[in-house]
């Protein structure tokens, strides 16, 4: 059972760190792809516009920004390109695309190959440098994936602990506020009874 769970987690992790997606861009407007990435992670991406026919080659512009809005990559009026960077901030990284020129009209199709972390590592260079190949290379890739999963699980555990702390603190504040509200209600009720008693005594009703 544990083996199946580990394999499932590994598959999900690898799937989430290597995206090859098709995007249909409208003639006007912008489409964006976002990915939540941690600090100090390598990111590689290639993008290419798919021509509608031989006589028409649409062009697009692309802009990649960090979670704090810093410009990482900006390219204008291109049909193909790529970007590579190592993250310096944790959060959602945004890649936005928009059509610059399309004489044929209609939507423009493009392909984006987005790789993160282990998937973005140059394993060919590693194999040449360390003189490994075949099964040994695949085991190195698997080892890197397991390490990445372990780091991701630790990060999720830390996030869960932080959320639990916030939840407990919120519950404590709510409980304190409830007791304080109850105390105020009791005090107001006592004051009302005291005031009514004095009023009735003054009017000699009791």
XYZ file of N, CA and C in Angstrom:
618
model
N 0.832 -1.201 0.000
C 0.000 0.000 0.000
C 0.867 1.252 0.000
N 1.903 1.275 0.885
C 2.793 2.427 0.968
C 3.520 2.645 -0.352
N 3.921 1.540 -0.998
C 4.632 1.645 -2.273
C 3.753 2.314 -3.317
N 2.466 1.939 -3.350
C 1.541 2.527 -4.314
C 1.350 4.018 -4.054
N 1.284 4.381 -2.766
C 1.121 5.788 -2.406
C 2.330 6.591 -2.839
N 3.538 6.066 -2.580
C 4.772 6.760 -2.970
C 4.835 6.947 -4.471
N 4.478 5.892 -5.236
C 4.496 5.978 -6.698
C 3.489 6.995 -7.198
N 2.320 7.049 -6.547
C 1.298 8.015 -6.956
C 1.767 9.438 -6.702
N 2.367 9.659 -5.524
C 2.894 10.988 -5.204
C 3.990 11.376 -6.170
N 4.870 10.419 -6.505
C 5.960 10.685 -7.448
C 5.400 11.061 -8.810
N 4.391 10.327 -9.276
C 3.795 10.627 -10.573
C 3.178 12.020 -10.583
N 2.432 12.352 -9.523
C 1.804 13.658 -9.457
C 2.841 14.760 -9.427
N 3.954 14.528 -8.703
C 4.986 15.553 -8.613
C 5.644 15.780 -9.962
N 5.986 14.696 -10.651
C 6.624 14.838 -11.958
C 5.679 15.490 -12.946
N 4.396 15.149 -12.873
C 3.428 15.742 -13.781
C 3.295 17.234 -13.532
N 3.406 17.633 -12.261
C 3.213 19.041 -11.927
C 4.446 19.875 -12.212
N 5.594 19.258 -12.473
C 6.805 20.040 -12.697
C 7.224 20.058 -14.153
N 6.435 19.461 -15.024
C 6.762 19.471 -16.447
C 5.463 19.589 -17.241
N 5.188 20.797 -17.738
C 3.947 21.044 -18.451
C 4.237 21.306 -19.925
N 3.556 20.607 -20.801
C 3.560 20.932 -22.224
C 2.102 21.161 -22.596
N 1.730 22.416 -22.775
C 0.321 22.744 -22.958
C 0.120 23.545 -24.236
N -1.095 23.405 -24.778
C -1.510 24.179 -25.942
C -2.369 25.325 -25.447
N -2.123 26.509 -26.015
C -2.877 27.700 -25.619
C -3.456 28.353 -26.863
N -4.749 28.667 -26.814
C -5.400 29.427 -27.882
C -5.497 30.890 -27.466
N -4.813 31.747 -28.185
C -4.806 33.175 -27.867
C -5.844 33.903 -28.702
N -6.686 34.718 -28.090
C -7.654 35.509 -28.869
C -6.941 36.637 -29.622
N -7.622 37.185 -30.620
C -7.028 38.275 -31.403
C -6.709 39.459 -30.511
N -7.605 39.756 -29.583
C -7.366 40.830 -28.619
C -7.484 40.249 -27.220
N -6.686 40.771 -26.323
C -6.695 40.259 -24.960
C -5.446 39.450 -24.652
N -5.325 39.059 -23.408
C -4.133 38.370 -22.917
C -4.525 37.082 -22.210
N -3.719 36.062 -22.394
C -3.876 34.820 -21.638
C -2.620 34.583 -20.819
N -2.812 34.151 -19.561
C -1.682 33.963 -18.652
C -1.687 32.551 -18.065
N -0.490 32.081 -17.772
C -0.292 30.801 -17.099
C 0.467 31.091 -15.805
N -0.026 30.578 -14.689
C 0.628 30.825 -13.410
C 1.058 29.513 -12.776
N 2.107 29.570 -11.992
C 2.618 28.389 -11.289
C 3.179 28.830 -9.941
N 2.755 28.153 -8.879
C 3.300 28.452 -7.555
C 4.634 27.731 -7.407
N 5.697 28.504 -7.231
C 7.047 27.950 -7.178
C 7.744 28.476 -5.930
N 8.531 27.605 -5.312
C 9.279 27.994 -4.130
C 10.564 28.732 -4.509
N 11.228 29.266 -3.506
C 12.481 29.997 -3.717
C 13.612 29.054 -4.145
N 14.528 29.583 -4.966
C 15.736 28.863 -5.395
C 15.410 27.596 -6.196
N 14.484 27.719 -7.142
C 14.097 26.614 -8.025
C 14.383 27.029 -9.472
N 14.947 26.103 -10.239
C 15.260 26.381 -11.646
C 13.994 26.224 -12.492
N 13.770 27.187 -13.389
C 12.616 27.171 -14.284
C 13.103 27.329 -15.720
N 12.640 26.445 -16.602
C 12.946 26.533 -18.034
C 11.636 26.467 -18.807
N 11.536 27.237 -19.893
C 10.325 27.197 -20.712
C 10.656 27.528 -22.162
N 9.985 26.830 -23.059
C 10.066 27.109 -24.497
C 8.659 27.352 -25.009
N 8.511 28.317 -25.913
C 7.193 28.588 -26.491
C 7.340 28.813 -27.991
N 6.312 28.417 -28.730
C 6.339 28.539 -30.185
C 4.925 28.753 -30.702
N 4.813 29.642 -31.694
C 3.523 29.909 -32.325
C 3.325 28.918 -33.465
N 2.117 28.365 -33.562
C 1.799 27.427 -34.630
C 1.174 28.193 -35.797
N 1.807 28.177 -36.949
C 1.272 28.938 -38.099
C -0.062 28.385 -38.566
N -0.949 29.292 -38.950
C -2.262 28.872 -39.453
C -2.151 28.329 -40.871
N -1.278 28.906 -41.673
C -0.999 28.406 -43.022
C 0.355 28.962 -43.451
N 0.781 28.601 -44.634
C 2.121 28.990 -45.094
C 2.245 30.488 -45.331
N 1.147 31.131 -45.668
C 1.204 32.563 -45.983
C 1.014 33.454 -44.770
N 0.668 32.881 -43.654
C 0.400 33.695 -42.461
C 1.164 33.137 -41.262
N 2.057 33.930 -40.707
C 2.820 33.544 -39.525
C 2.528 34.544 -38.404
N 1.590 34.225 -37.531
C 1.263 35.161 -36.444
C 2.462 35.372 -35.512
N 2.487 36.509 -34.856
C 3.521 36.810 -33.865
C 2.848 37.189 -32.553
N 3.592 37.011 -31.484
C 3.044 37.329 -30.164
C 4.101 38.002 -29.300
N 3.653 38.494 -28.158
C 4.547 39.045 -27.147
C 4.341 38.268 -25.854
N 5.395 38.192 -25.065
C 5.327 37.428 -23.813
C 5.994 38.214 -22.698
N 5.424 38.094 -21.524
C 5.993 38.754 -20.341
C 5.867 37.820 -19.148
N 6.975 37.620 -18.439
C 7.000 36.764 -17.261
C 7.339 37.633 -16.049
N 6.535 37.521 -15.008
C 6.750 38.337 -13.811
C 6.793 37.457 -12.562
N 7.473 37.966 -11.552
C 7.615 37.263 -10.276
C 6.405 37.557 -9.392
N 6.286 36.888 -8.230
C 5.148 37.140 -7.336
C 5.039 38.594 -6.889
N 6.176 39.319 -6.848
C 6.158 40.717 -6.430
C 6.144 41.671 -7.616
N 5.875 41.142 -8.820
C 5.720 41.997 -9.988
C 7.003 42.357 -10.709
N 8.126 41.746 -10.330
C 9.391 42.032 -11.014
C 9.396 41.368 -12.396
N 9.897 42.106 -13.386
C 9.936 41.595 -14.761
C 11.109 40.627 -14.925
N 10.815 39.380 -15.294
C 11.838 38.352 -15.462
C 12.188 38.154 -16.935
N 11.159 38.189 -17.785
C 11.378 37.964 -19.224
C 10.336 38.754 -19.996
N 10.793 39.430 -21.059
C 9.874 40.198 -21.897
C 10.358 40.115 -23.342
N 9.494 39.635 -24.227
C 9.861 39.499 -25.635
C 8.713 40.005 -26.488
N 9.019 40.781 -27.535
C 8.000 41.399 -28.369
C 8.032 40.856 -29.790
N 6.846 40.658 -30.354
C 6.681 40.366 -31.774
C 7.545 39.184 -32.239
N 7.356 38.035 -31.597
C 8.162 36.848 -31.907
C 7.252 35.667 -32.253
N 7.849 34.665 -32.879
C 7.120 33.429 -33.181
C 7.613 32.262 -32.329
N 8.813 32.402 -31.788
C 9.386 31.350 -30.953
C 10.335 31.989 -29.944
N 10.475 31.363 -28.786
C 11.377 31.909 -27.773
C 11.465 30.987 -26.572
N 12.243 31.407 -25.605
C 12.393 30.630 -24.376
C 12.835 31.551 -23.256
N 12.693 31.082 -22.050
C 13.206 31.820 -20.892
C 13.668 30.818 -19.844
N 14.636 31.240 -19.061
C 15.204 30.400 -18.002
C 15.612 31.301 -16.847
N 15.307 30.890 -15.635
C 15.689 31.675 -14.463
C 15.640 30.792 -13.224
N 16.283 31.262 -12.178
C 16.217 30.621 -10.865
C 15.422 31.529 -9.947
N 14.382 31.010 -9.348
C 13.487 31.840 -8.554
C 14.203 32.431 -7.338
N 13.872 33.666 -7.049
C 14.413 34.344 -5.867
C 13.312 34.699 -4.878
N 12.066 34.381 -5.244
C 10.908 34.646 -4.392
C 9.977 33.436 -4.435
N 9.266 33.218 -3.358
C 8.272 32.140 -3.318
C 6.900 32.720 -3.630
N 6.139 32.010 -4.477
C 4.805 32.493 -4.816
C 4.429 32.134 -6.237
N 3.413 32.814 -6.759
C 2.903 32.538 -8.105
C 3.685 33.334 -9.150
N 4.319 32.599 -10.055
C 5.010 33.217 -11.195
C 4.057 33.203 -12.388
N 3.989 34.335 -13.098
C 2.986 34.540 -14.131
C 3.645 34.745 -15.491
N 3.211 33.947 -16.484
C 3.661 34.112 -17.871
C 2.445 34.491 -18.708
N 2.483 35.685 -19.308
C 1.343 36.195 -20.073
C 1.711 36.323 -21.554
N 0.745 35.972 -22.417
C 0.954 35.995 -23.868
C -0.184 36.761 -24.537
N 0.148 37.524 -25.576
C -0.876 38.210 -26.360
C -0.422 38.344 -27.811
N -1.408 38.355 -28.716
C -1.135 38.392 -30.149
C -0.760 39.812 -30.561
N 0.318 39.917 -31.345
C 0.739 41.210 -31.886
C 0.278 41.365 -33.324
N 0.419 40.289 -34.103
C 0.085 40.357 -35.523
C -0.486 39.027 -35.998
N -1.626 39.110 -36.670
C -2.240 37.913 -37.250
C -3.097 38.339 -38.438
N -2.540 38.272 -39.629
C -3.241 38.728 -40.823
C -4.431 37.840 -41.159
N -4.387 36.592 -40.724
C -5.480 35.685 -41.042
C -6.693 35.862 -40.154
N -6.542 36.590 -39.034
C -7.641 36.753 -38.097
C -7.896 35.476 -37.310
N -8.768 35.555 -36.347
C -9.095 34.384 -35.542
C -8.073 34.142 -34.443
N -8.292 33.055 -33.705
C -7.403 32.725 -32.599
C -6.054 32.223 -33.101
N -5.051 32.368 -32.253
C -3.697 31.905 -32.558
C -3.339 30.801 -31.571
N -2.840 29.688 -32.089
C -2.450 28.567 -31.228
C -0.952 28.609 -30.962
N -0.595 28.265 -29.747
C 0.815 28.216 -29.371
C 1.045 27.046 -28.422
N 2.296 26.624 -28.341
C 2.684 25.547 -27.436
C 3.652 26.096 -26.407
N 3.425 25.740 -25.139
C 4.300 26.160 -24.050
C 4.801 24.920 -23.320
N 6.113 24.765 -23.273
C 6.748 23.653 -22.555
C 7.424 24.242 -21.325
N 6.823 24.003 -20.159
C 7.222 24.651 -18.901
C 7.797 23.585 -17.979
N 9.075 23.717 -17.614
C 9.736 22.734 -16.756
C 10.232 23.403 -15.479
N 10.075 22.684 -14.365
C 10.429 23.243 -13.062
C 11.223 22.234 -12.256
N 12.234 22.729 -11.541
C 12.974 21.888 -10.605
C 13.723 20.758 -11.267
N 13.427 19.526 -10.837
C 14.115 18.342 -11.339
C 13.922 18.194 -12.845
N 12.717 18.487 -13.337
C 12.428 18.351 -14.766
C 13.250 19.320 -15.604
N 13.691 20.449 -14.989
C 14.449 21.449 -15.727
C 15.961 21.202 -15.685
N 16.393 20.210 -14.946
C 17.820 19.933 -14.819
C 18.385 19.339 -16.105
N 19.595 19.751 -16.459
C 20.247 19.255 -17.668
C 20.896 17.902 -17.357
N 20.107 16.831 -17.514
C 20.593 15.503 -17.165
C 21.641 15.000 -18.154
N 21.625 15.488 -19.379
C 22.655 15.093 -20.344
C 24.030 15.551 -19.882
N 24.093 16.780 -19.364
C 25.371 17.285 -18.850
C 25.818 16.502 -17.629
N 24.860 16.157 -16.763
C 25.181 15.365 -15.570
C 25.748 14.008 -15.983
N 25.115 13.391 -16.994
C 25.564 12.070 -17.454
C 26.974 12.138 -18.026
N 27.268 13.186 -18.808
C 28.604 13.322 -19.385
C 29.645 13.614 -18.311
N 29.283 14.473 -17.361
C 30.229 14.870 -16.329
C 30.561 13.717 -15.393
N 29.544 12.955 -14.990
C 29.749 11.871 -14.034
C 29.910 10.508 -14.717
N 29.859 10.503 -16.052
C 30.056 9.283 -16.837
C 29.106 8.167 -16.403
N 27.825 8.517 -16.395
C 26.794 7.531 -16.066
C 25.780 7.488 -17.200
N 25.096 6.392 -17.318
C 24.099 6.247 -18.376
C 23.129 5.132 -18.016
N 22.107 4.983 -18.853
C 21.157 3.887 -18.680
C 20.434 3.904 -17.351
N 20.425 2.746 -16.704
C 19.695 2.568 -15.453
C 20.236 3.483 -14.365
N 21.560 3.638 -14.326
C 22.169 4.483 -13.300
C 21.703 5.931 -13.438
N 21.599 6.413 -14.675
C 21.112 7.773 -14.898
C 19.650 7.901 -14.471
N 18.846 6.891 -14.802
C 17.442 6.927 -14.406
C 17.294 6.908 -12.894
N 18.185 6.162 -12.225
C 18.151 6.139 -10.759
C 18.519 7.500 -10.181
N 19.459 8.196 -10.820
C 19.815 9.542 -10.367
C 18.638 10.491 -10.529
N 17.933 10.344 -11.641
C 16.748 11.171 -11.847
C 15.700 10.876 -10.779
N 15.521 9.579 -10.488
C 14.552 9.177 -9.467
C 14.953 9.709 -8.101
N 16.261 9.672 -7.817
C 16.757 10.192 -6.537
C 16.471 11.686 -6.411
N 16.709 12.418 -7.510
C 16.407 13.846 -7.492
C 14.928 14.111 -7.288
N 14.081 13.287 -7.916
C 12.635 13.453 -7.756
C 12.201 13.176 -6.323
N 12.777 12.122 -5.716
C 12.432 11.779 -4.331
C 12.856 12.898 -3.384
N 14.035 13.467 -3.607
C 14.498 14.581 -2.771
C 13.557 15.782 -2.902
N 13.136 16.041 -4.143
C 12.221 17.161 -4.367
C 10.884 16.914 -3.676
N 10.399 15.666 -3.738
C 9.146 15.315 -3.059
C 9.291 15.491 -1.554
N 10.430 15.054 -1.021
C 10.675 15.173 0.422
C 10.657 16.642 0.849
N 11.330 17.498 0.070
C 11.347 18.928 0.381
C 9.940 19.510 0.302
N 9.182 19.050 -0.704
C 7.821 19.548 -0.868
C 6.934 19.120 0.295
N 7.101 17.884 0.765
C 6.316 17.409 1.903
C 6.669 18.172 3.177
N 7.959 18.469 3.360
C 8.374 19.258 4.528
C 7.753 20.647 4.471
N 7.763 21.247 3.264
C 7.164 22.575 3.100
C 5.670 22.540 3.403
N 4.973 21.491 2.912
C 3.549 21.367 3.188
C 3.283 21.159 4.675
N 4.172 20.388 5.336
C 4.026 20.161 6.775
C 4.202 21.466 7.541
N 5.201 22.261 7.140
C 5.423 23.553 7.795
C 4.235 24.488 7.569
N 3.694 24.443 6.335
C 2.531 25.290 6.041
C 1.333 24.861 6.876
N 1.142 23.538 7.006
C 0.035 23.028 7.810
C 0.189 23.447 9.265
N 1.445 23.373 9.771
C 1.689 23.785 11.158
C 1.370 25.270 11.342
N 1.762 26.079 10.356
C 1.461 27.509 10.430
C -0.036 27.776 10.412
N -0.751 27.056 9.536
C -2.204 27.224 9.457
C -2.876 26.759 10.738
N -2.338 25.671 11.336
C -2.900 25.190 12.596
C -2.706 26.226 13.700
N -1.532 26.842 13.726
C -1.261 27.878 14.726
C -2.215 29.055 14.575
N -2.415 29.486 13.322
C -3.338 30.591 13.061
C -4.756 30.214 13.471
N -5.160 28.954 13.150
C -6.507 28.494 13.496
C -6.710 28.459 15.008
N -5.712 27.928 15.731
C -5.814 27.864 17.189
C -5.861 29.260 17.793
N -5.046 30.167 17.245
C -5.053 31.540 17.735
C -6.398 32.204 17.486
N -6.966 31.957 16.289
C -8.276 32.530 15.961
C -9.353 31.971 16.876
N -9.312 30.650 17.110
C -10.305 30.029 17.995
C -10.195 30.587 19.412
N -8.961 30.804 19.877
C -8.769 31.367 21.222
C -9.338 32.782 21.301
N -9.118 33.571 20.246
C -9.646 34.943 20.240
C -11.166 34.946 20.202
N -11.747 34.022 19.397
C -13.206 33.924 19.321
C -13.779 33.528 20.680
N -13.128 32.562 21.345
C -13.606 32.131 22.664
C -13.520 33.280 23.668
N -12.399 34.021 23.625
C -12.234 35.153 24.538
C -13.287 36.228 24.258
N -13.545 36.473 22.970
C -14.553 37.463 22.608
C -15.932 37.015 23.065
N -16.226 35.704 22.971
C -17.522 35.176 23.395
C -17.710 35.358 24.896
N -16.660 35.024 25.681
C -16.735 35.202 27.132
C -16.897 36.676 27.493
N -16.183 37.529 26.775
C -16.277 38.963 27.058
C -17.672 39.480 26.730
N -18.235 39.011 25.593
C -19.592 39.421 25.213
C -20.606 38.948 26.249
N -20.406 37.692 26.717
C -21.305 37.151 27.741
C -21.216 37.970 29.023
N -19.985 38.337 29.400
C -19.799 39.143 30.603
C -20.458 40.506 30.482
N -20.336 41.119 29.295
C -20.965 42.427 29.079
C -22.485 42.318 29.152
N -23.035 41.232 28.549
C -24.485 41.027 28.595
C -24.980 40.862 30.037
N -24.232 40.083 30.833
C -24.618 39.889 32.243
C -24.547 41.204 32.999
N -23.483 41.979 32.760
C -23.326 43.265 33.448
C -24.449 44.223 33.068
N -24.815 44.258 31.779
C -25.900 45.137 31.332
C -27.222 44.698 31.960
N -27.436 43.372 32.025
C -28.670 42.873 32.634
C -28.750 43.248 34.099
N -27.646 43.113 34.834
C -27.615 43.492 36.256
C -27.893 44.968 36.421
N -27.285 45.805 35.565
C -27.522 47.251 35.649
C -28.975 47.594 35.349
N -29.577 46.899 34.378
C -30.982 47.132 34.066
C -31.883 46.769 35.237
N -31.595 45.614 35.858
C -32.390 45.212 37.028
C -32.237 46.211 38.169
N -31.000 46.654 38.378
C -30.752 47.640 39.453
C -31.493 48.940 39.169
N -31.457 49.369 37.897
C -32.137 50.612 37.525
C -33.652 50.467 37.681
N -34.214 49.337 37.254
C -35.648 49.119 37.392
C -36.059 49.053 38.851
N -35.228 48.400 39.684
C -35.537 48.308 41.113
C -35.575 49.698 41.746
N -34.570 50.546 41.414
C -34.546 51.902 41.958
C -35.752 52.707 41.476
N -36.119 52.490 40.178
C -37.264 53.227 39.633
C -38.554 52.842 40.348
N -38.746 51.524 40.554
C -39.954 51.078 41.244
C -39.975 51.537 42.693
N -38.804 51.544 43.370
C -38.747 52.037 44.735
C -39.039 53.533 44.799
N -38.560 54.257 43.816
C -38.783 55.698 43.781
C -40.257 56.001 43.567
N -40.906 55.203 42.702
C -42.313 55.382 42.433
C -43.198 54.688 43.482
N -42.536 54.077 44.483
C -43.201 53.384 45.558
C -44.141 52.281 45.057
N -43.649 51.621 43.998
C -44.424 50.520 43.458
C -44.064 49.200 44.168
N -42.898 49.192 44.803
C -42.506 48.002 45.573
C -41.985 48.467 46.936
